[in-house]
Amino acid sequence: MNDYDSQRIKNAIGIPQTDDPGKADIVIINTCAIREKADQKALSSLGKFKHLKKSNPNLVVGMTGCVAQLYGDKLLSKASHLDFVLGPRAIPKLAEIIKDVEIERTRIVETSYDIEEPFEILPYHENEKVTSFLSIQQGCNKKCTYCIVPTVRGKEINRPVEDIMSEAKYLVDKGVKEITLIGQTVNSWKNDGLKFADLLNIVGELQSLERIRFTTSYPRDFTKKLINTMKTNPKVCSHIHLPVQSGSNEVLSNMKRTYTVEWYLDVVNSLKEEIKDMAISSDIIVGFPGETEYDFNQTLKLVEQVEFDTCFSFKYSPRPATPAAVMENPVDSDIASRRLTILQELQRKITCKKNEDRIGKVEKVLVEGKSKNDFNHLMGRTSQNRIVNFGSKEDLCGKLVNIKINNGFQNSLLGSIL
Ligand code: SAM
């Protein structure tokens, strides 16, 4: 979501980017507030630009994103070199705000949720990129007790289908072959009588689009209709990111996740039964207030049972104005760290084993470009979202190719083209 917003920010400003802040006329720090660490990182990176402003008083310095929304005008009093603060909903106003700062030399805070056209600014599309995100939803209506997203991104707004399709067509015309539809609880999308499963089929009608992905899904809103659409629409990839957060019903209830472990397993089992070679990834929080050793063991049990392809796991981080931040029985930080290490080690083994199991198989890979580590290799992804590197002298970017897998590592597969 933040990457997508950064692309929109680039487009809204419309001037070339530089990697050297010393050469910049405008510096924008786009921020995330989901955990305290990210929040602190944002504030410390703001400090880094103080000396630049001193040597170049015309430099415009702005902070955007969730930290900007969270602290608003407090940021201006904290950092005298900061010119503007702009929340994630207000990106369409960015160009106007920069102009005002440059001409009037005023300091501006824009954290309103009432932006008339919240999706108006499209992301900047980098030439030759064959994959792209497309936002179909902003904000979130869920009430997860740990989560700051509804506070900093506002209530859920579902983007109209015509609007989504016009961005999708624009991307496909630019050569995009794979679109990932994004939203905080993307599968809860509905608009004008249409449900998310209908939207997948509508997007799938775009001729030269090869693949559709979507993230992040909310377990409770995962319908049979959606599973059936994933099964029957060949463009929809066989991968789902479905955060479970905990394997304990007690913890899930305290998190207000509105589903049980049994419900979650039912969705996962239906997906695995209905869709061939289905890959499932997840997010888990450890050390949530009140989480006992028994609860944590339930989480380990769930991870062993589901065998996630990948799983992002986090130590619970209390966030301002969230119900969990004032809950009783906080978990000792060292205990939470130990649980995180155990969980990550278990998942590492599962991921490695799953990747090794691919050895000898032939995978259809959408080629995205050169491999990061070896310029003689190309890199692509399978429908299950596994990264595959393989040697090729040909430029196959945007092509679907068959790759025989020769090796499986923790984060990628290595293969040869057939
Ligand atoms: N909308 C997503 C959802 O339905 O869960 C959440 C997106 S959030 C950017 C990504 C992940 O961060 C969450 O799934 C959760 O595991 C983790 N997370 C959110 N709040 C957290 C907190 N206060 N402490 C630790 N991890 C957190």
CSV table of C-alpha atoms and ligand atoms in Angstrom, one decimal:
chain,number,residue,atom,x,y,z
A,1,MET,CA,0.0,0.0,0.0
A,2,ASN,CA,2.8,2.4,0.9
A,3,ASP,CA,4.7,1.5,-2.3
A,4,TYR,CA,1.6,2.3,-4.3
A,5,ASP,CA,1.2,5.6,-2.4
A,6,SER,CA,4.9,6.5,-3.1
A,7,GLN,CA,4.2,5.9,-6.8
A,8,ARG,CA,1.2,8.2,-6.7
A,9,ILE,CA,3.3,10.8,-4.9
A,10,LYS,CA,5.9,10.6,-7.7
A,11,ASN,CA,3.1,11.1,-10.2
A,12,ALA,CA,1.5,14.0,-8.3
A,13,ILE,CA,4.7,15.9,-8.2
A,14,GLY,CA,5.6,15.1,-11.8
A,15,ILE,CA,9.3,16.1,-11.6
A,16,PRO,CA,12.3,13.7,-12.0
A,17,GLN,CA,13.6,11.9,-9.0
A,18,THR,CA,17.1,12.0,-7.6
A,19,ASP,CA,18.9,9.5,-5.3
A,20,ASP,CA,20.9,12.4,-3.9
A,21,PRO,CA,18.9,14.5,-1.4
A,22,GLY,CA,21.6,17.3,-1.8
A,23,LYS,CA,20.4,17.9,-5.4
A,24,ALA,CA,16.7,17.8,-4.6
A,25,ASP,CA,14.3,20.8,-4.6
A,26,ILE,CA,11.6,18.8,-2.8
A,27,VAL,CA,12.1,16.0,-0.2
A,28,ILE,CA,9.1,13.9,0.7
A,29,ILE,CA,9.2,11.3,3.5
A,30,ASN,CA,6.4,8.8,3.0
A,31,THR,CA,5.8,6.9,6.2
A,32,CYS,CA,4.2,3.9,7.8
A,33,ALA,CA,2.8,3.8,11.4
A,34,ILE,CA,1.8,0.2,11.6
A,35,ARG,CA,4.5,-0.6,14.3
A,36,GLU,CA,6.4,1.6,16.6
A,37,LYS,CA,9.7,0.9,14.9
A,38,ALA,CA,8.5,2.1,11.5
A,39,ASP,CA,7.0,5.2,13.2
A,40,GLN,CA,10.3,6.0,14.9
A,41,LYS,CA,12.2,5.4,11.7
A,42,ALA,CA,10.1,8.0,10.0
A,43,LEU,CA,10.7,10.6,12.7
A,44,SER,CA,14.5,10.0,12.7
A,45,SER,CA,14.7,10.2,8.9
A,46,LEU,CA,13.0,13.6,9.1
A,47,GLY,CA,15.9,14.8,11.3
A,48,LYS,CA,18.4,13.9,8.6
A,49,PHE,CA,17.1,16.7,6.3
A,50,LYS,CA,17.5,19.5,8.8
A,51,HIS,CA,21.0,20.4,7.6
A,52,LEU,CA,19.9,20.4,4.0
A,53,LYS,CA,17.3,23.0,4.7
A,54,LYS,CA,19.9,25.1,6.5
A,55,SER,CA,22.1,25.1,3.4
A,56,ASN,CA,19.2,25.5,1.0
A,57,PRO,CA,16.3,27.5,2.5
A,58,ASN,CA,14.3,27.1,-0.7
A,59,LEU,CA,14.2,23.3,-0.2
A,60,VAL,CA,10.6,22.0,0.4
A,61,VAL,CA,10.4,19.3,3.0
A,62,GLY,CA,7.2,17.3,3.5
A,63,MET,CA,6.0,14.3,5.4
A,64,THR,CA,3.2,12.1,4.0
A,65,GLY,CA,1.6,8.8,4.9
A,66,CYS,CA,0.3,7.3,8.2
A,67,VAL,CA,2.8,9.0,10.6
A,68,ALA,CA,1.9,12.3,9.0
A,69,GLN,CA,-1.8,11.6,9.6
A,70,LEU,CA,-1.2,10.3,13.2
A,71,TYR,CA,0.8,13.3,14.5
A,72,GLY,CA,-0.5,16.1,12.2
A,73,ASP,CA,0.5,19.6,13.3
A,74,LYS,CA,2.6,18.2,16.2
A,75,LEU,CA,5.2,17.4,13.6
A,76,LEU,CA,5.4,21.1,12.5
A,77,SER,CA,6.2,22.2,16.1
A,78,LYS,CA,8.7,19.3,16.5
A,79,ALA,CA,10.6,20.0,13.2
A,80,SER,CA,11.1,23.6,12.2
A,81,HIS,CA,12.5,22.5,8.8
A,82,LEU,CA,9.2,20.7,7.9
A,83,ASP,CA,7.0,22.6,5.4
A,84,PHE,CA,4.0,20.3,5.1
A,85,VAL,CA,2.3,17.3,6.6
A,86,LEU,CA,-0.1,15.4,4.4
A,87,GLY,CA,-2.2,12.3,5.3
A,88,PRO,CA,-2.6,9.3,2.9
A,89,ARG,CA,-6.1,10.3,1.8
A,90,ALA,CA,-4.9,13.8,0.7
A,91,ILE,CA,-2.4,12.7,-2.0
A,92,PRO,CA,-4.6,14.3,-4.7
A,93,LYS,CA,-3.9,17.7,-3.0
A,94,LEU,CA,-0.1,17.3,-3.0
A,95,ALA,CA,0.8,19.4,-6.1
A,96,GLU,CA,-1.4,22.3,-4.8
A,97,ILE,CA,0.2,22.2,-1.4
A,98,ILE,CA,3.7,22.2,-2.7
A,99,LYS,CA,2.8,25.2,-4.9
A,100,ASP,CA,1.4,27.0,-1.9
A,101,VAL,CA,4.5,26.3,0.2
A,102,GLU,CA,6.8,27.5,-2.6
A,103,ILE,CA,4.9,30.7,-3.4
A,104,GLU,CA,3.6,31.7,0.0
A,105,ARG,CA,6.3,30.1,2.2
A,106,THR,CA,3.5,28.9,4.5
A,107,ARG,CA,3.5,25.7,6.5
A,108,ILE,CA,0.6,23.4,5.8
A,109,VAL,CA,-1.1,20.5,7.5
A,110,GLU,CA,-3.7,18.5,5.4
A,111,THR,CA,-5.0,15.4,7.2
A,112,SER,CA,-8.6,15.6,6.3
A,113,TYR,CA,-10.4,12.4,5.2
A,114,ASP,CA,-12.9,14.4,3.1
A,115,ILE,CA,-11.1,14.4,-0.2
A,116,GLU,CA,-13.5,14.6,-3.1
A,117,GLU,CA,-11.6,12.3,-5.5
A,118,PRO,CA,-9.4,10.1,-3.2
A,119,PHE,CA,-8.4,7.9,-6.1
A,120,GLU,CA,-7.8,10.7,-8.6
A,121,ILE,CA,-4.0,10.6,-8.7
A,122,LEU,CA,-2.8,7.5,-10.5
A,123,PRO,CA,0.6,5.8,-9.7
A,124,TYR,CA,3.6,6.6,-11.9
A,125,HIS,CA,4.2,3.7,-14.2
A,126,GLU,CA,7.8,2.8,-14.8
A,127,ASN,CA,8.5,1.8,-18.3
A,128,GLU,CA,9.0,-1.9,-18.9
A,129,LYS,CA,7.4,-2.9,-15.6
A,130,VAL,CA,5.2,-5.9,-16.4
A,131,THR,CA,3.6,-6.1,-12.9
A,132,SER,CA,1.7,-3.4,-11.2
A,133,PHE,CA,-0.4,-2.7,-8.1
A,134,LEU,CA,-3.9,-1.2,-8.5
A,135,SER,CA,-5.8,0.2,-5.5
A,136,ILE,CA,-9.5,-0.7,-5.3
A,137,GLN,CA,-10.1,0.3,-1.8
A,138,GLN,CA,-8.9,2.9,0.7
A,139,GLY,CA,-9.3,2.8,4.5
A,140,CYS,CA,-10.7,0.0,6.7
A,141,ASN,CA,-13.9,-0.7,8.5
A,142,LYS,CA,-12.7,-3.6,10.6
A,143,LYS,CA,-12.0,-3.0,14.3
A,144,CYS,CA,-8.9,-5.2,15.0
A,145,THR,CA,-7.9,-4.0,18.5
A,146,TYR,CA,-4.1,-3.8,17.6
A,147,CYS,CA,-4.4,-2.0,14.4
A,148,ILE,CA,-3.8,1.7,13.7
A,149,VAL,CA,-4.9,1.5,10.0
A,150,PRO,CA,-8.6,2.7,10.5
A,151,THR,CA,-7.3,5.7,12.5
A,152,VAL,CA,-4.7,6.8,10.0
A,153,ARG,CA,-6.4,5.8,6.7
A,154,GLY,CA,-10.0,6.4,7.6
A,155,LYS,CA,-13.2,4.5,6.8
A,156,GLU,CA,-13.4,2.1,3.9
A,157,ILE,CA,-14.1,3.6,0.5
A,158,ASN,CA,-14.6,1.1,-2.4
A,159,ARG,CA,-13.5,2.4,-5.7
A,160,PRO,CA,-16.1,2.3,-8.5
A,161,VAL,CA,-15.6,-0.4,-11.2
A,162,GLU,CA,-15.4,2.1,-14.1
A,163,ASP,CA,-12.6,3.9,-12.3
A,164,ILE,CA,-10.7,0.6,-11.6
A,165,MET,CA,-11.1,-0.5,-15.2
A,166,SER,CA,-9.8,2.7,-16.6
A,167,GLU,CA,-6.6,2.4,-14.5
A,168,ALA,CA,-6.4,-1.3,-15.4
A,169,LYS,CA,-6.7,-0.5,-19.2
A,170,TYR,CA,-4.1,2.2,-18.9
A,171,LEU,CA,-1.7,-0.3,-17.2
A,172,VAL,CA,-2.3,-3.0,-19.8
A,173,ASP,CA,-1.7,-0.5,-22.6
A,174,LYS,CA,1.7,0.3,-21.0
A,175,GLY,CA,2.6,-3.4,-21.2
A,176,VAL,CA,1.6,-4.6,-17.8
A,177,LYS,CA,0.8,-8.3,-17.8
A,178,GLU,CA,0.0,-8.9,-14.1
A,179,ILE,CA,-2.1,-6.6,-11.9
A,180,THR,CA,-2.3,-7.0,-8.1
A,181,LEU,CA,-5.5,-5.5,-6.8
A,182,ILE,CA,-4.8,-3.9,-3.3
A,183,GLY,CA,-6.9,-2.9,-0.4
A,184,GLN,CA,-6.7,-3.3,3.4
A,185,THR,CA,-9.3,-6.0,3.2
A,186,VAL,CA,-9.4,-6.3,-0.5
A,187,ASN,CA,-12.0,-9.2,-0.7
A,188,SER,CA,-14.5,-7.1,1.2
A,189,TRP,CA,-14.7,-4.8,-1.8
A,190,LYS,CA,-18.2,-4.2,-3.1
A,191,ASN,CA,-19.7,-1.5,-5.3
A,192,ASP,CA,-22.9,-0.9,-7.1
A,193,GLY,CA,-24.3,-4.4,-6.4
A,194,LEU,CA,-21.0,-6.1,-7.5
A,195,LYS,CA,-18.9,-8.2,-5.2
A,196,PHE,CA,-15.2,-8.8,-5.2
A,197,ALA,CA,-15.5,-12.1,-7.2
A,198,ASP,CA,-17.4,-10.2,-9.9
A,199,LEU,CA,-14.7,-7.6,-10.1
A,200,LEU,CA,-12.0,-10.3,-10.6
A,201,ASN,CA,-14.0,-11.6,-13.6
A,202,ILE,CA,-14.4,-8.1,-15.0
A,203,VAL,CA,-10.7,-7.3,-14.8
A,204,GLY,CA,-9.9,-10.7,-16.2
A,205,GLU,CA,-11.7,-9.7,-19.5
A,206,LEU,CA,-8.8,-7.5,-20.4
A,207,GLN,CA,-7.3,-9.3,-23.4
A,208,SER,CA,-3.5,-8.9,-22.9
A,209,LEU,CA,-3.6,-9.2,-19.1
A,210,GLU,CA,-2.2,-12.6,-18.1
A,211,ARG,CA,-2.5,-12.6,-14.4
A,212,ILE,CA,-4.5,-11.1,-11.5
A,213,ARG,CA,-3.4,-11.2,-7.8
A,214,PHE,CA,-5.0,-9.5,-4.8
A,215,THR,CA,-4.0,-8.6,-1.3
A,216,THR,CA,-4.7,-8.4,1.6
A,217,SER,CA,-7.7,-10.7,2.2
A,218,TYR,CA,-9.8,-10.8,5.3
A,219,PRO,CA,-10.6,-14.4,6.4
A,220,ARG,CA,-14.2,-13.7,7.5
A,221,ASP,CA,-15.1,-12.2,4.1
A,222,PHE,CA,-13.7,-15.1,2.0
A,223,THR,CA,-16.8,-16.4,0.3
A,224,LYS,CA,-17.4,-19.7,-1.5
A,225,LYS,CA,-18.2,-17.6,-4.6
A,226,LEU,CA,-14.7,-16.1,-4.4
A,227,ILE,CA,-13.1,-19.5,-4.1
A,228,ASN,CA,-15.1,-20.7,-7.1
A,229,THR,CA,-14.0,-17.7,-9.1
A,230,MET,CA,-10.4,-18.4,-8.2
A,231,LYS,CA,-10.9,-21.9,-9.4
A,232,THR,CA,-12.6,-21.1,-12.7
A,233,ASN,CA,-10.9,-17.9,-13.8
A,234,PRO,CA,-7.5,-19.0,-15.2
A,235,LYS,CA,-6.0,-15.5,-14.9
A,236,VAL,CA,-6.5,-15.4,-11.1
A,237,CYS,CA,-3.2,-16.7,-9.5
A,238,SER,CA,-3.1,-19.7,-7.2
A,239,HIS,CA,-1.9,-17.7,-4.2
A,240,ILE,CA,-3.6,-15.9,-1.4
A,241,HIS,CA,-2.3,-13.8,1.4
A,242,LEU,CA,-4.6,-14.5,4.3
A,243,PRO,CA,-3.4,-13.1,7.6
A,244,VAL,CA,-4.5,-15.3,10.5
A,245,GLN,CA,-2.7,-13.3,13.2
A,246,SER,CA,-3.0,-16.0,15.9
A,247,GLY,CA,-3.8,-19.7,16.3
A,248,SER,CA,-5.6,-19.2,19.6
A,249,ASN,CA,-9.4,-18.5,19.6
A,250,GLU,CA,-8.9,-16.6,22.9
A,251,VAL,CA,-6.3,-14.2,21.3
A,252,LEU,CA,-8.4,-13.9,18.1
A,253,SER,CA,-11.4,-12.8,20.1
A,254,ASN,CA,-9.3,-10.2,22.1
A,255,MET,CA,-8.0,-9.0,18.7
A,256,LYS,CA,-11.6,-8.7,17.5
A,257,ARG,CA,-10.7,-10.6,14.3
A,258,THR,CA,-14.4,-11.9,14.1
A,259,TYR,CA,-13.4,-15.5,13.1
A,260,THR,CA,-12.2,-18.6,14.9
A,261,VAL,CA,-9.3,-20.9,14.1
A,262,GLU,CA,-11.9,-23.4,12.9
A,263,TRP,CA,-13.4,-20.9,10.5
A,264,TYR,CA,-9.9,-20.0,9.2
A,265,LEU,CA,-9.0,-23.7,8.7
A,266,ASP,CA,-12.3,-24.2,6.8
A,267,VAL,CA,-11.4,-21.4,4.3
A,268,VAL,CA,-7.9,-22.8,3.9
A,269,ASN,CA,-9.1,-26.3,3.4
A,270,SER,CA,-11.7,-25.3,0.8
A,271,LEU,CA,-9.0,-23.3,-1.1
A,272,LYS,CA,-6.6,-26.3,-1.0
A,273,GLU,CA,-9.3,-28.7,-2.0
A,274,GLU,CA,-10.8,-26.6,-4.8
A,275,ILE,CA,-7.6,-25.1,-6.3
A,276,LYS,CA,-4.8,-27.2,-7.6
A,277,ASP,CA,-1.4,-26.3,-6.1
A,278,MET,CA,-2.7,-23.4,-4.0
A,279,ALA,CA,-0.2,-21.3,-2.1
A,280,ILE,CA,-1.1,-19.6,1.1
A,281,SER,CA,0.8,-16.9,3.0
A,282,SER,CA,-0.1,-15.2,6.2
A,283,ASP,CA,0.7,-12.6,8.9
A,284,ILE,CA,1.0,-13.5,12.6
A,285,ILE,CA,1.4,-11.3,15.6
A,286,VAL,CA,3.1,-12.8,18.7
A,287,GLY,CA,3.1,-11.4,22.2
A,288,PHE,CA,-0.4,-9.8,22.0
A,289,PRO,CA,-1.6,-8.8,25.5
A,290,GLY,CA,-2.7,-11.8,27.4
A,291,GLU,CA,-1.1,-14.4,25.0
A,292,THR,CA,-0.1,-17.4,27.2
A,293,GLU,CA,2.4,-20.1,26.4
A,294,TYR,CA,-0.6,-22.3,25.6
A,295,ASP,CA,-2.0,-19.7,23.1
A,296,PHE,CA,1.4,-19.4,21.5
A,297,ASN,CA,1.7,-23.2,21.1
A,298,GLN,CA,-1.7,-23.1,19.4
A,299,THR,CA,-0.2,-20.7,16.9
A,300,LEU,CA,2.7,-23.1,16.3
A,301,LYS,CA,0.2,-25.9,15.9
A,302,LEU,CA,-1.8,-23.9,13.3
A,303,VAL,CA,1.4,-23.1,11.4
A,304,GLU,CA,2.4,-26.8,11.2
A,305,GLN,CA,-1.1,-27.7,10.2
A,306,VAL,CA,-1.5,-25.2,7.4
A,307,GLU,CA,2.1,-25.2,6.2
A,308,PHE,CA,2.1,-21.6,5.0
A,309,ASP,CA,4.2,-21.1,1.9
A,310,THR,CA,5.5,-17.9,3.6
A,311,CYS,CA,4.5,-16.1,6.7
A,312,PHE,CA,5.3,-12.6,8.0
A,313,SER,CA,5.5,-12.5,11.7
A,314,PHE,CA,5.7,-9.6,14.1
A,315,LYS,CA,6.2,-8.9,17.8
A,316,TYR,CA,3.1,-7.0,19.0
A,317,SER,CA,3.7,-3.3,19.1
A,318,PRO,CA,1.2,-1.1,21.0
A,319,ARG,CA,-0.1,1.7,18.9
A,320,PRO,CA,-1.7,5.0,20.0
A,321,ALA,CA,-5.5,5.1,20.3
A,322,THR,CA,-5.9,1.4,19.8
A,323,PRO,CA,-7.9,-0.7,22.3
A,324,ALA,CA,-5.1,-3.3,22.7
A,325,ALA,CA,-2.6,-0.6,23.8
A,326,VAL,CA,-4.4,-0.3,27.2
A,327,MET,CA,-5.2,-4.0,27.6
A,328,GLU,CA,-4.2,-5.8,30.8
A,329,ASN,CA,-1.5,-8.5,30.9
A,330,PRO,CA,1.0,-7.2,28.4
A,331,VAL,CA,3.5,-9.9,27.4
A,332,ASP,CA,7.1,-9.4,28.6
A,333,SER,CA,9.2,-8.1,25.6
A,334,ASP,CA,11.9,-10.9,26.0
A,335,ILE,CA,9.2,-13.5,26.0
A,336,ALA,CA,7.6,-12.1,22.9
A,337,SER,CA,11.0,-12.0,21.2
A,338,ARG,CA,11.7,-15.6,22.1
A,339,ARG,CA,8.3,-16.6,20.7
A,340,LEU,CA,9.0,-14.7,17.5
A,341,THR,CA,12.3,-16.5,17.0
A,342,ILE,CA,10.7,-19.9,17.5
A,343,LEU,CA,7.9,-19.1,15.1
A,344,GLN,CA,10.2,-17.7,12.4
A,345,GLU,CA,12.5,-20.8,12.7
A,346,LEU,CA,9.5,-23.1,12.3
A,347,GLN,CA,8.3,-21.1,9.2
A,348,ARG,CA,11.8,-21.0,7.7
A,349,LYS,CA,11.9,-24.8,7.8
A,350,ILE,CA,8.5,-25.1,6.2
A,351,THR,CA,9.3,-22.6,3.5
A,352,CYS,CA,12.6,-24.2,2.6
A,353,LYS,CA,11.0,-27.7,2.5
A,354,LYS,CA,8.2,-26.4,0.2
A,355,ASN,CA,10.7,-24.8,-2.1
A,356,GLU,CA,12.9,-27.9,-2.2
A,357,ASP,CA,9.7,-29.9,-3.0
A,358,ARG,CA,9.6,-27.9,-6.3
A,359,ILE,CA,12.8,-29.4,-7.5
A,360,GLY,CA,12.3,-31.4,-10.8
A,361,LYS,CA,8.9,-29.7,-11.4
A,362,VAL,CA,8.2,-27.5,-14.4
A,363,GLU,CA,6.8,-24.1,-13.5
A,364,LYS,CA,5.1,-21.4,-15.6
A,365,VAL,CA,6.9,-18.2,-14.8
A,366,LEU,CA,6.0,-14.6,-15.8
A,367,VAL,CA,9.4,-13.0,-16.4
A,368,GLU,CA,9.7,-9.6,-14.6
A,369,GLY,CA,13.3,-8.6,-15.6
A,370,LYS,CA,16.9,-9.2,-14.6
A,371,SER,CA,17.7,-11.1,-11.4
A,372,LYS,CA,18.9,-8.9,-8.6
A,373,ASN,CA,21.9,-11.0,-7.7
A,374,ASP,CA,23.1,-12.1,-11.1
A,375,PHE,CA,22.7,-10.0,-14.3
A,376,ASN,CA,23.1,-13.1,-16.4
A,377,HIS,CA,19.9,-14.4,-14.9
A,378,LEU,CA,16.3,-13.4,-15.4
A,379,MET,CA,13.8,-13.3,-12.6
A,380,GLY,CA,10.1,-14.1,-12.6
A,381,ARG,CA,7.3,-15.5,-10.5
A,382,THR,CA,5.1,-18.6,-10.5
A,383,SER,CA,1.4,-18.4,-10.1
A,384,GLN,CA,2.0,-19.3,-6.5
A,385,ASN,CA,4.2,-16.2,-6.1
A,386,ARG,CA,7.5,-18.0,-5.8
A,387,ILE,CA,10.5,-16.2,-7.2
A,388,VAL,CA,12.3,-18.1,-9.9
A,389,ASN,CA,15.8,-17.2,-11.2
A,390,PHE,CA,17.1,-18.7,-14.4
A,391,GLY,CA,19.8,-18.1,-17.0
A,392,SER,CA,18.9,-16.5,-20.3
A,393,LYS,CA,20.5,-14.3,-22.9
A,394,GLU,CA,17.2,-13.4,-24.4
A,395,ASP,CA,15.0,-10.5,-23.2
A,396,LEU,CA,11.9,-12.4,-22.1
A,397,CYS,CA,10.4,-9.7,-20.0
A,398,GLY,CA,6.6,-9.9,-19.9
A,399,LYS,CA,6.6,-13.5,-21.4
A,400,LEU,CA,5.3,-16.6,-19.7
A,401,VAL,CA,7.9,-19.3,-19.9
A,402,ASN,CA,8.3,-22.9,-18.7
A,403,ILE,CA,11.2,-23.3,-16.3
A,404,LYS,CA,12.5,-26.6,-14.9
A,405,ILE,CA,13.3,-26.2,-11.2
A,406,ASN,CA,16.8,-27.4,-10.3
A,407,ASN,CA,17.2,-25.9,-6.8
A,408,GLY,CA,15.0,-24.5,-4.0
A,409,PHE,CA,16.2,-22.0,-1.4
A,410,GLN,CA,14.5,-20.1,1.4
A,411,ASN,CA,13.4,-17.1,-0.7
A,412,SER,CA,13.6,-18.3,-4.3
A,413,LEU,CA,13.9,-21.2,-6.8
A,414,LEU,CA,16.7,-21.7,-9.4
A,415,GLY,CA,15.8,-23.2,-12.7
A,416,SER,CA,16.6,-23.6,-16.4
A,417,ILE,CA,14.4,-22.6,-19.3
A,418,LEU,CA,12.8,-25.4,-21.4
B,1,SAM,N1,-5.3,-4.9,6.6
B,1,SAM,C1,-4.4,-6.0,7.0
B,1,SAM,C2,-5.2,-7.0,7.8
B,1,SAM,O1,-6.3,-7.3,7.4
B,1,SAM,O2,-4.6,-7.6,8.7
B,1,SAM,C3,-3.3,-5.4,7.8
B,1,SAM,C4,-2.2,-4.8,7.1
B,1,SAM,S1,-0.9,-4.4,8.2
B,1,SAM,C5,-0.1,-3.3,7.1
B,1,SAM,C6,0.2,-5.8,8.0
B,1,SAM,C7,0.3,-6.7,9.2
B,1,SAM,O3,1.0,-6.0,10.2
B,1,SAM,C8,-0.9,-7.2,9.8
B,1,SAM,O4,-1.5,-8.3,9.2
B,1,SAM,C9,-0.4,-7.6,11.2
B,1,SAM,O5,0.1,-8.9,11.2
B,1,SAM,C10,0.7,-6.6,11.4
B,1,SAM,N2,0.3,-5.6,12.5
B,1,SAM,C11,-0.6,-4.7,12.4
B,1,SAM,N3,-0.7,-4.0,13.5
B,1,SAM,C12,0.3,-4.4,14.3
B,1,SAM,C13,0.8,-4.1,15.6
B,1,SAM,N4,0.2,-3.2,16.4
B,1,SAM,N5,1.8,-4.8,16.1
B,1,SAM,C14,2.4,-5.8,15.4
B,1,SAM,N6,2.0,-6.1,14.2
B,1,SAM,C15,1.0,-5.5,13.6
